[in-house]
Short mmCIF file of C-alpha atoms in Angstrom, two decimals:
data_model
loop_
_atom_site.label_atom_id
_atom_site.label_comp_id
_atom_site.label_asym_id
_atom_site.label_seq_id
_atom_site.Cartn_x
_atom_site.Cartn_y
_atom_site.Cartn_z
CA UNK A 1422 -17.51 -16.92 9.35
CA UNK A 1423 -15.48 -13.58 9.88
CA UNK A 1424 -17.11 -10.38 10.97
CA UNK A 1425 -17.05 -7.41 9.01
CA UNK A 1426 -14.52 -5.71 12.32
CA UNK A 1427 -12.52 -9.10 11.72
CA UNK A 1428 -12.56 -8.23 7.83
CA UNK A 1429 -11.76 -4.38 8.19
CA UNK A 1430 -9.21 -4.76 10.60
CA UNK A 1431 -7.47 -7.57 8.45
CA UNK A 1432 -7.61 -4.86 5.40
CA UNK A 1433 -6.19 -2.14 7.35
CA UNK A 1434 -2.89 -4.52 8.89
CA UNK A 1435 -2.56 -5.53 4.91
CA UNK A 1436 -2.22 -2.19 3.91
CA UNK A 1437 0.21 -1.30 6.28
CA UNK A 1438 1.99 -4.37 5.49
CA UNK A 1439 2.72 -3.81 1.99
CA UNK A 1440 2.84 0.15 2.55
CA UNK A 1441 6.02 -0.19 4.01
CA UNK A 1442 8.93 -0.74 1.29
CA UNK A 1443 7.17 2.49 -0.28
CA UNK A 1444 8.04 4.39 2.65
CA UNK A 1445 11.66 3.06 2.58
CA UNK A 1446 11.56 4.34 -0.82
CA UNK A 1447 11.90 7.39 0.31
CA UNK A 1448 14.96 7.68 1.85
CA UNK A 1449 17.98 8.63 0.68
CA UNK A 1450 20.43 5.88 -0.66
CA UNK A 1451 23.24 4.93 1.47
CA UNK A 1452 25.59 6.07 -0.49
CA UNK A 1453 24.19 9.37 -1.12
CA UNK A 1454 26.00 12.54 -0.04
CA UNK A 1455 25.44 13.89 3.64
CA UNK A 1456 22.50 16.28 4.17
CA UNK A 1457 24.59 18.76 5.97
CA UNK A 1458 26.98 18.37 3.12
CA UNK A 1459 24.03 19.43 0.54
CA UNK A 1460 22.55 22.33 2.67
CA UNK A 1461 25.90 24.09 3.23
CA UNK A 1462 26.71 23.99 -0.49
CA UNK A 1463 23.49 25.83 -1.39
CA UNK A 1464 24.10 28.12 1.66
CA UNK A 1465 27.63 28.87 -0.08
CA UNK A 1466 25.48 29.55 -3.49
CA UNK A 1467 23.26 31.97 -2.19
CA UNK A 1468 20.32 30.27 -0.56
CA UNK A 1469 18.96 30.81 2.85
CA UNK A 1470 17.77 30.20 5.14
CA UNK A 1471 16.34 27.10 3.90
CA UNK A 1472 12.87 26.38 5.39
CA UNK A 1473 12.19 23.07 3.94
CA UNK A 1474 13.49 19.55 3.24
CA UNK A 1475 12.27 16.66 1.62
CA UNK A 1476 13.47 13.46 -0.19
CA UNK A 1477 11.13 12.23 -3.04
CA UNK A 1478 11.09 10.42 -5.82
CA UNK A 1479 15.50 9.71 -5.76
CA UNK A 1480 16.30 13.64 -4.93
CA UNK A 1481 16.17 15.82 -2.31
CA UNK A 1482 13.07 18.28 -2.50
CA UNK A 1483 14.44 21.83 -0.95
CA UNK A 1484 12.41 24.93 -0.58
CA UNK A 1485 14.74 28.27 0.23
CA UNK A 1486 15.61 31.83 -0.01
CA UNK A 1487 17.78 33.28 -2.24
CA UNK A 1488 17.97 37.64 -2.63
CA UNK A 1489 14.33 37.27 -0.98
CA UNK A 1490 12.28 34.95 -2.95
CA UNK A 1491 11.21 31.56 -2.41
CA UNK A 1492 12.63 28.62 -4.89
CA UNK A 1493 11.46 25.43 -5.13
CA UNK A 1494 14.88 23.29 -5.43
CA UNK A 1495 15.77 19.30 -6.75
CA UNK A 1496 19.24 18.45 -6.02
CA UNK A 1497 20.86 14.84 -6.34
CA UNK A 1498 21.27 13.18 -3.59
CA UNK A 1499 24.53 11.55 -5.01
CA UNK A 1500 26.65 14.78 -6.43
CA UNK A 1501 24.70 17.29 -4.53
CA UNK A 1502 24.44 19.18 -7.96
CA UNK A 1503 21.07 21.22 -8.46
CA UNK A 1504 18.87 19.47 -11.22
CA UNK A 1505 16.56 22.11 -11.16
CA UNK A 1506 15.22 25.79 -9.65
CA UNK A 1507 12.10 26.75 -9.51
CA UNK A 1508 11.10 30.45 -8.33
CA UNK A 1509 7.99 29.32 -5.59
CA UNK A 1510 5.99 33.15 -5.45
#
């Protein structure tokens, strides 16, 4: 009969098991448009300096400065075009 360590320590490799193709989730495609490429287009629109970056949910998740307030941005990962700005204050 299995222990209740035996048990816990069986639930905690399962999770990490099947955790793991949601983390790969969230990365950015392959054939997604460099980061590098992304940042200095919104640096040539205004924004900076850009204190965050995340990728979630398919887009890239961008907090920066632009004229002194914060946005919240979502660009596409593919076209590097901004799907949506949101002022963060």
């Amino acid at each position: 009969m299995l222990n209740k360590n035996t048990i816990a320590a069986f639930m905690v490799a399962s999770a990490a098991f099947f955790s793991t193709p949601l983390a790969a989730a969230d990365r950015p495609p392959a054939d997604a448009r460099p980061l590098s490429e992304i940042v200095a287009a919104l640096e040539r629109q205004g924004y900076g300096p850009i204190v965050e970056v995340d990728f979630d949910d398919g887009r890239w998740e961008i907090e920066a400065y632009r004229q002194g307030r914060k946005f919240d941005l979502r660009v596409d990962p593919h076209s590097g075009a901004l799907l949506s700005e949101r002022a963060d204050d």
